[in-house]
C-alpha positions as a Python dict, from the first residue, in 0.01 Angstrom:
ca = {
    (1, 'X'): (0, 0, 0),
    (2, 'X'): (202, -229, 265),
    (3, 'X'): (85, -24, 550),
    (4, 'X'): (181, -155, 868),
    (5, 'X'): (-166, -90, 1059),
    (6, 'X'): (-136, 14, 1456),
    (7, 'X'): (-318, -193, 1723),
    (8, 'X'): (-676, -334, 1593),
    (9, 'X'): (-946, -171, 1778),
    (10, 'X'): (-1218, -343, 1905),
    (11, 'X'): (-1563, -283, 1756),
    (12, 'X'): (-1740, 51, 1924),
    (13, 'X'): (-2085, -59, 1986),
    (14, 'X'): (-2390, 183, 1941),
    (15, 'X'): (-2688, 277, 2149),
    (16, 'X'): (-3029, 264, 1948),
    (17, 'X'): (-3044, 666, 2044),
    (18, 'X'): (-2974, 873, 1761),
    (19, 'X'): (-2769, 1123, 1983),
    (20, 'X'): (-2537, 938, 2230),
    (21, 'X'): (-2397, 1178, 2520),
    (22, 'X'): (-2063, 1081, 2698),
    (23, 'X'): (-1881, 1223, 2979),
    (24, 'X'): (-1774, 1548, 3121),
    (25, 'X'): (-1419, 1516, 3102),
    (26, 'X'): (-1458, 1356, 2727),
    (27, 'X'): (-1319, 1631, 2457),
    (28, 'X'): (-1598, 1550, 2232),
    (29, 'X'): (-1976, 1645, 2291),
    (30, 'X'): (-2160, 1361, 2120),
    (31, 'X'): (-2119, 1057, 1959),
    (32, 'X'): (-2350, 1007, 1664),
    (33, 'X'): (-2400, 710, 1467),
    (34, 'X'): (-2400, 706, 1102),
    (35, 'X'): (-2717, 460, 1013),
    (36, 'X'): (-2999, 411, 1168),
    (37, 'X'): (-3064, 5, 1313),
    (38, 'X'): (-3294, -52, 1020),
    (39, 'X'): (-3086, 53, 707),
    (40, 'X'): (-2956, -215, 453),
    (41, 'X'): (-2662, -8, 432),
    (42, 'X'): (-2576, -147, 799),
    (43, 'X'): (-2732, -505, 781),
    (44, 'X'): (-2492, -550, 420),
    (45, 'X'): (-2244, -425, 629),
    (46, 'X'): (-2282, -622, 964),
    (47, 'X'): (-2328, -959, 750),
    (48, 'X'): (-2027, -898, 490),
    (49, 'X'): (-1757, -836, 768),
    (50, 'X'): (-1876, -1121, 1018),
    (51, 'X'): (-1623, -1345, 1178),
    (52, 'X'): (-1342, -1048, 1090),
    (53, 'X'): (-1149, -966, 1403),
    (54, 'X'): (-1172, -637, 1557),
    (55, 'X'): (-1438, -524, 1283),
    (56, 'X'): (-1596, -218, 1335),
    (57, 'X'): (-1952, -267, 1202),
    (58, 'X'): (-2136, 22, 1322),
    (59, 'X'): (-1996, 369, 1241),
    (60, 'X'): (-2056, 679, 1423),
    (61, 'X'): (-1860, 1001, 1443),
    (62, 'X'): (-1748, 1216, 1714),
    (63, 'X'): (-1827, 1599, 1752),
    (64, 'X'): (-1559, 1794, 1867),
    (65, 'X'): (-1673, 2183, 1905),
    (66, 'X'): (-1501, 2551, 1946),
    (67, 'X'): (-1490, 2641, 2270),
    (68, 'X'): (-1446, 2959, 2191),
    (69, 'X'): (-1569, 3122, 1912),
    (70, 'X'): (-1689, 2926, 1634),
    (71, 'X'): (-1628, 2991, 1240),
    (72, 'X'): (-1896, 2804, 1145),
    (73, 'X'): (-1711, 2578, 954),
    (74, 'X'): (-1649, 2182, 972),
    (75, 'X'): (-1373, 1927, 894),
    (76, 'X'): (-1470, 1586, 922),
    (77, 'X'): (-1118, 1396, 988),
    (78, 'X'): (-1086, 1055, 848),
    (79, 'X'): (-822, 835, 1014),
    (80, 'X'): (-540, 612, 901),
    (81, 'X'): (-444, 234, 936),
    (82, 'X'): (-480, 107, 611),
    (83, 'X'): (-848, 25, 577),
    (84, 'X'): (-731, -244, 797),
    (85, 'X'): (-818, -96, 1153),
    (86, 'X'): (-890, 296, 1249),
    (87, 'X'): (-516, 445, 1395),
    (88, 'X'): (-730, 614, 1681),
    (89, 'X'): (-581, 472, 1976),
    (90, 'X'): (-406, 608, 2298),
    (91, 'X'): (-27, 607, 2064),
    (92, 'X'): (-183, 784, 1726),
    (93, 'X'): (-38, 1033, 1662),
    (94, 'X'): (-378, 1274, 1548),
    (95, 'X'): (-454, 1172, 1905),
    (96, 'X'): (-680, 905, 2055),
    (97, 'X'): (-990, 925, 1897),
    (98, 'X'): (-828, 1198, 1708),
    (99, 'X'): (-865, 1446, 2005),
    (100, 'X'): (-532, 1627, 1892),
    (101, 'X'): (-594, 1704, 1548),
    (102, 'X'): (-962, 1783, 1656),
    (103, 'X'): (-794, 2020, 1957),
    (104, 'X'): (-597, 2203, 1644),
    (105, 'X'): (-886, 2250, 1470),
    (106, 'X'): (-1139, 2388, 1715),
    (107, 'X'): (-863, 2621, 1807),
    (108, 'X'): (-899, 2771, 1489),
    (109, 'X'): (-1296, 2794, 1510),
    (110, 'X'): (-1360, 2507, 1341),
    (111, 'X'): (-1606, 2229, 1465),
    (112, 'X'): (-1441, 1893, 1433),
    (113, 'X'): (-1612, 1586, 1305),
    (114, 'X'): (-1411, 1246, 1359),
    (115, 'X'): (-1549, 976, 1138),
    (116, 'X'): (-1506, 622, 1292),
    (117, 'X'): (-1569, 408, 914),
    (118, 'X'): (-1545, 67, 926),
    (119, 'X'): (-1311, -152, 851),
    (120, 'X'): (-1172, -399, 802),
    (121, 'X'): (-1101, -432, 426),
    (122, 'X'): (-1370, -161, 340),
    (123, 'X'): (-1137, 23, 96),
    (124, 'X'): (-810, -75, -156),
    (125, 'X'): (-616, -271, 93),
    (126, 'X'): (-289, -496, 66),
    (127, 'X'): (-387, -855, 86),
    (128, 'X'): (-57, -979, 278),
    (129, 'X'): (-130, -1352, 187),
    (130, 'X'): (-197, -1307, -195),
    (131, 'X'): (86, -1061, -201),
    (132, 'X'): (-175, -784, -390),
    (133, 'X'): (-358, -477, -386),
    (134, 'X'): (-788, -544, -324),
    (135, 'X'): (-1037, -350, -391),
    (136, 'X'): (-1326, -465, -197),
    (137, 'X'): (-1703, -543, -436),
    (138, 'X'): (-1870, -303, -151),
    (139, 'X'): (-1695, 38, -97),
    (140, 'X'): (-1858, 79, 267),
    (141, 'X'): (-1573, 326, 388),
    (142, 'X'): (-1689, 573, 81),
    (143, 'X'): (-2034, 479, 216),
    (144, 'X'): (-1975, 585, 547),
    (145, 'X'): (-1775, 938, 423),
    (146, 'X'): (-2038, 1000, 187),
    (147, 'X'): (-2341, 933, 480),
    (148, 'X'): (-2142, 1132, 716),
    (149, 'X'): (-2081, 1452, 481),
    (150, 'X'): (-2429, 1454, 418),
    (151, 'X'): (-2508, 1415, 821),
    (152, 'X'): (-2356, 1693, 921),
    (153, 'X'): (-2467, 1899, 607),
    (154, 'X'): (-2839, 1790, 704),
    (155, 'X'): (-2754, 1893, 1101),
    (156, 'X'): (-2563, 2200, 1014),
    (157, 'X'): (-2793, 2440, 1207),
    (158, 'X'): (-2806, 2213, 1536),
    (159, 'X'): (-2401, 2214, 1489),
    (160, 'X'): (-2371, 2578, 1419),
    (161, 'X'): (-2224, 2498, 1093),
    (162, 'X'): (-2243, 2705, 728),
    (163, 'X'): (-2363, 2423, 496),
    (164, 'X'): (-2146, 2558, 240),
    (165, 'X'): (-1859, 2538, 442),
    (166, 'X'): (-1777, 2186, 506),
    (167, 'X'): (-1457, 2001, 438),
    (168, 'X'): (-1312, 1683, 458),
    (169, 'X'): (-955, 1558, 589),
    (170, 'X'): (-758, 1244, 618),
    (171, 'X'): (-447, 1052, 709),
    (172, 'X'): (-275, 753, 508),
    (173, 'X'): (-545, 534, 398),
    (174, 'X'): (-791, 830, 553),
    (175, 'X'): (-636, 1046, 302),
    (176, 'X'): (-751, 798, 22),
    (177, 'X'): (-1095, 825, 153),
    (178, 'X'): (-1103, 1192, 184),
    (179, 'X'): (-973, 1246, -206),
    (180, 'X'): (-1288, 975, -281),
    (181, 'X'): (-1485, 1218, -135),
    (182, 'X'): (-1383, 1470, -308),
    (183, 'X'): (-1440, 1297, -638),
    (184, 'X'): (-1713, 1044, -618),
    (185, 'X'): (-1969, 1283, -489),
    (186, 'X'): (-2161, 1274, -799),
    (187, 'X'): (-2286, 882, -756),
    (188, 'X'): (-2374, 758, -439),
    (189, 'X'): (-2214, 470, -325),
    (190, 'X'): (-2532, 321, -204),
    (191, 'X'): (-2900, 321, -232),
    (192, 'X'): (-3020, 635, -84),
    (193, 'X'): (-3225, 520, 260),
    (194, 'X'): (-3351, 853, 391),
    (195, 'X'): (-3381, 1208, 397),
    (196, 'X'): (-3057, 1252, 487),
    (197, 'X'): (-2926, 1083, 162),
    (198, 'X'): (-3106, 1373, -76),
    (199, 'X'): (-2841, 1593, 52),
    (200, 'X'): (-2490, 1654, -98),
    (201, 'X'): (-2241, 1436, 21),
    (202, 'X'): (-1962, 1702, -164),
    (203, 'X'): (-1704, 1845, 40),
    (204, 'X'): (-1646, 2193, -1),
    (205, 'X'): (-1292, 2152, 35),
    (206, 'X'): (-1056, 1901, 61),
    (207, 'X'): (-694, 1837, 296),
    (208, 'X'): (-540, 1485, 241),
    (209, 'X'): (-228, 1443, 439),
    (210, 'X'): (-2, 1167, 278),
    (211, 'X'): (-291, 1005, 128),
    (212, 'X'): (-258, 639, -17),
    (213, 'X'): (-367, 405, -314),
    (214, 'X'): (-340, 671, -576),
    (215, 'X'): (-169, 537, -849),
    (216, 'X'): (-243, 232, -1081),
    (217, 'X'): (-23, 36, -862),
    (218, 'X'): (-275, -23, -658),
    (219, 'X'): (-473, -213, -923),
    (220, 'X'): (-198, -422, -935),
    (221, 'X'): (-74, -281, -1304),
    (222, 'X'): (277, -359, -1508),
    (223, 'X'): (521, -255, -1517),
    (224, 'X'): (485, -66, -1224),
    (225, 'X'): (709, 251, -1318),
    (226, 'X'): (413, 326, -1543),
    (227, 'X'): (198, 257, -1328),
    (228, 'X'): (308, 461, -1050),
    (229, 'X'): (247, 766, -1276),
    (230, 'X'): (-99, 714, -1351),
    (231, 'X'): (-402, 853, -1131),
    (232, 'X'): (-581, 510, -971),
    (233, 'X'): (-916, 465, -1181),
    (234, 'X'): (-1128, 448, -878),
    (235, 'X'): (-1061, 842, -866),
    (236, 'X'): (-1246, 1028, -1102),
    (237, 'X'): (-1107, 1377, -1168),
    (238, 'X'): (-1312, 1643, -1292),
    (239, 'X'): (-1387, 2029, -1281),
    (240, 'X'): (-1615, 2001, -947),
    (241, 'X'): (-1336, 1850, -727),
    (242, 'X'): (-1368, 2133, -457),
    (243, 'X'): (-1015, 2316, -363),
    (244, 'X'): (-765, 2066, -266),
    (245, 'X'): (-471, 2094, -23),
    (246, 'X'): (-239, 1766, -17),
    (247, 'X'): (45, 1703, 214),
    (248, 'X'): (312, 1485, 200),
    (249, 'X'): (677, 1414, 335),
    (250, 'X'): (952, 1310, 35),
    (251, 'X'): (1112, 1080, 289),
    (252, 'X'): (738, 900, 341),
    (253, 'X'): (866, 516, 295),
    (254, 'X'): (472, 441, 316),
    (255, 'X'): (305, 594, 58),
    (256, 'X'): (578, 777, -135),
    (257, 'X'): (581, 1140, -265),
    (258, 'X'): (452, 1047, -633),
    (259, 'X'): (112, 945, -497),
    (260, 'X'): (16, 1260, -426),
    (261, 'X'): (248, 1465, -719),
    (262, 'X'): (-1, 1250, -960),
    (263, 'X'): (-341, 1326, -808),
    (264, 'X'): (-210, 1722, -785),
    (265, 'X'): (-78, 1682, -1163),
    (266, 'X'): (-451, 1559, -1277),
    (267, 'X'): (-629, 1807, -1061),
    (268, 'X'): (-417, 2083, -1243),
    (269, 'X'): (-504, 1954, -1596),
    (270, 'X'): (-918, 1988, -1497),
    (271, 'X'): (-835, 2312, -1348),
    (272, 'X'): (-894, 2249, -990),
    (273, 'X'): (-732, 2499, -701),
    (274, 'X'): (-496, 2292, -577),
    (275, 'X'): (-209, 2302, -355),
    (276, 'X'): (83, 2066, -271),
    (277, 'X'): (324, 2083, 15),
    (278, 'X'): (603, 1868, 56),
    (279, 'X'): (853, 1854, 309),
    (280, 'X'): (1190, 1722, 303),
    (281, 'X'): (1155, 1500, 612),
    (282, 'X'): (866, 1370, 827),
    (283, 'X'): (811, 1007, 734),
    (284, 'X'): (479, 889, 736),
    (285, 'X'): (217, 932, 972),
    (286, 'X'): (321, 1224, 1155),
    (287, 'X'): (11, 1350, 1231),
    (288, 'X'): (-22, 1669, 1437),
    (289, 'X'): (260, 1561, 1672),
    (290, 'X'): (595, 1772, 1650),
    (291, 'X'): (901, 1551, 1575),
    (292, 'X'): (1162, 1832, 1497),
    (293, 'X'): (1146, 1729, 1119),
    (294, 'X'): (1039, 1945, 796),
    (295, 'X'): (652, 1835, 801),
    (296, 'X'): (573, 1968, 1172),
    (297, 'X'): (477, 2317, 971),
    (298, 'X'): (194, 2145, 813),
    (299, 'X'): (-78, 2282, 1014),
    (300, 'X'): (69, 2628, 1010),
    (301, 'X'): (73, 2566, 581),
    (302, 'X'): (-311, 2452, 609),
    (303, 'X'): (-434, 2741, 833),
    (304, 'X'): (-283, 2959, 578),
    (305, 'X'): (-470, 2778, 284),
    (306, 'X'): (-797, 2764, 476),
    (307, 'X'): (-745, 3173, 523),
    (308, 'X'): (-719, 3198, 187),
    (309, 'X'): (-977, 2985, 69),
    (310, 'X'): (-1192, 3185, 296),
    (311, 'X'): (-1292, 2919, 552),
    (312, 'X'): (-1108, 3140, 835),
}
């Protein structure tokens, strides 16, 4: 995917704390970081993106909660930008630090988890110089979604959250990582470190919004007309892929339609509940922010799925 990535963001450094507090006025209650100091996971991590500029070596997510009544439910929101950079700054359009699309969702009822991965390069990525699709030897933005399902799983009571009723959402390249998920739940992406790693890392549902590398395109594959209708092999469909909502725009020039018509197409053959919504206009990377087009019904689409799935 040739997605042009917004601003690079510099790399969010971490107290030692496990629980880091932030201000008043800040939408989000906490900020906490995905592996503790000593963890290979991190080290690998730290060492194997060194020298990249604007890396983000240290992941941590932000909890946004209801402030009104809560549903005990959670979406943990993976951004866009590629697996280049995290599109979480002041012009993203899910907000900065996704405060927007968190401010949606804890309308509903639902606690809000935003999950800063790193990056750069962490996922299937265009390689601008080599003029091809990479898939990186170390998966670390799966990592991090997998770690961070299974944090807020093993915190659910201190959240307020139903174990059994957490999901997973993303945007563009996010989107990629929330349909990984969704599907790779079943082998760990790394070598379990604590007790937090004995817990489930599956979602219990699933909402990627014009999610990317889908197809065998992105492993480079010819011709690509035949490629473009096959399900990237790196996604492994099967009958435990929990209910699945995708959105897309037809007019996305990004990551068009088909990516996510193939995913729904194999999820229907394994007998999956799953739902796709396209719109006639919206582009790519719309976000939660109206633009008068087709796609700014989304959210009212998804709070209608999540009604009937039962999370509200």
């Amino acid at each position: 995917m040739r997605s042009a990535c917004l601003a690079a963001l510099a790399a969010f450094c971490l107290s030692a704390l496990p629980r880091v507090g932030v201000s008043a006025e800040t939408a989000y209650s906490e900020e906490v970081p995905l592996w503790p100091e000593p963890s290979q996971v991190l080290k690998e991590g730290i060492r194997e993106l060194a020298g990249e500029p604007w890396a983000l070596t240290r992941p941590t997510f932000l909890v946004y909660r209801p402030q009104a009544t809560s549903v005990r439910a959670a979406i943990l929101v993976f951004p866009g930008g590629g697996y280049k950079a995290l599109a979480v700054g002041p012009n993203s359009t899910i907000g900065r630090d996704g405060a927007d699309v968190c401010r949606w969702l804890t309308d509903t009822g639902i606690t809000c988890i935003l999950v800063k991965y790193r990056v750069p390069n962490t996922g299937c990525n265009w390689n601008q110089e080599t003029g091809r699709h990479e898939t990186p030897h170390v998966p670390m933005a799966l990592q991090d979604a997998q770690r961070a399902v299974s944090l807020v799983r093993f915190h659910a009571a201190e959240y307020d959250i139903d174990p059994n009723r957490i999901g997973v959402m993303g945007f563009s390249a996010g989107g990629n990582l929330a349909v990984l998920s969704s599907t790779a739940f079943d082998a760990r992406a790394y070598a379990p470190f604590d007790a937090v790693d004995l817990i489930s890392s599956r979602p219990d549902f699933a909402i990627p919004v014009y999610p990317g590398h889908l197809t065998m395109e992105h492993k480079n594959k010819t011709p690509r007309a035949i490629a473009a209708q096959e399900l990237n092999t790196d996604i492994v469909v099967s009958t435990a892929v929990p209910p699945t909502l995708l959105i897309h725009a037809k007019d996305d020039a990004v990551d068009p339609v088909h990516y996510a018509e193939v995913y729904e197409r194999e999820l229907r053959k394994a007998g999956v509940d799953v739902e796709l919504h396209v719109y006639e206009t919206g582009g790519h990377a719309f976000g939660v922010r109206k633009q008068g087009k087709d796609s700014d019904r989304w959210t009212q689409d998804a709070v209608r799925w999540l009604r009937r799935i039962k999370v509200l």
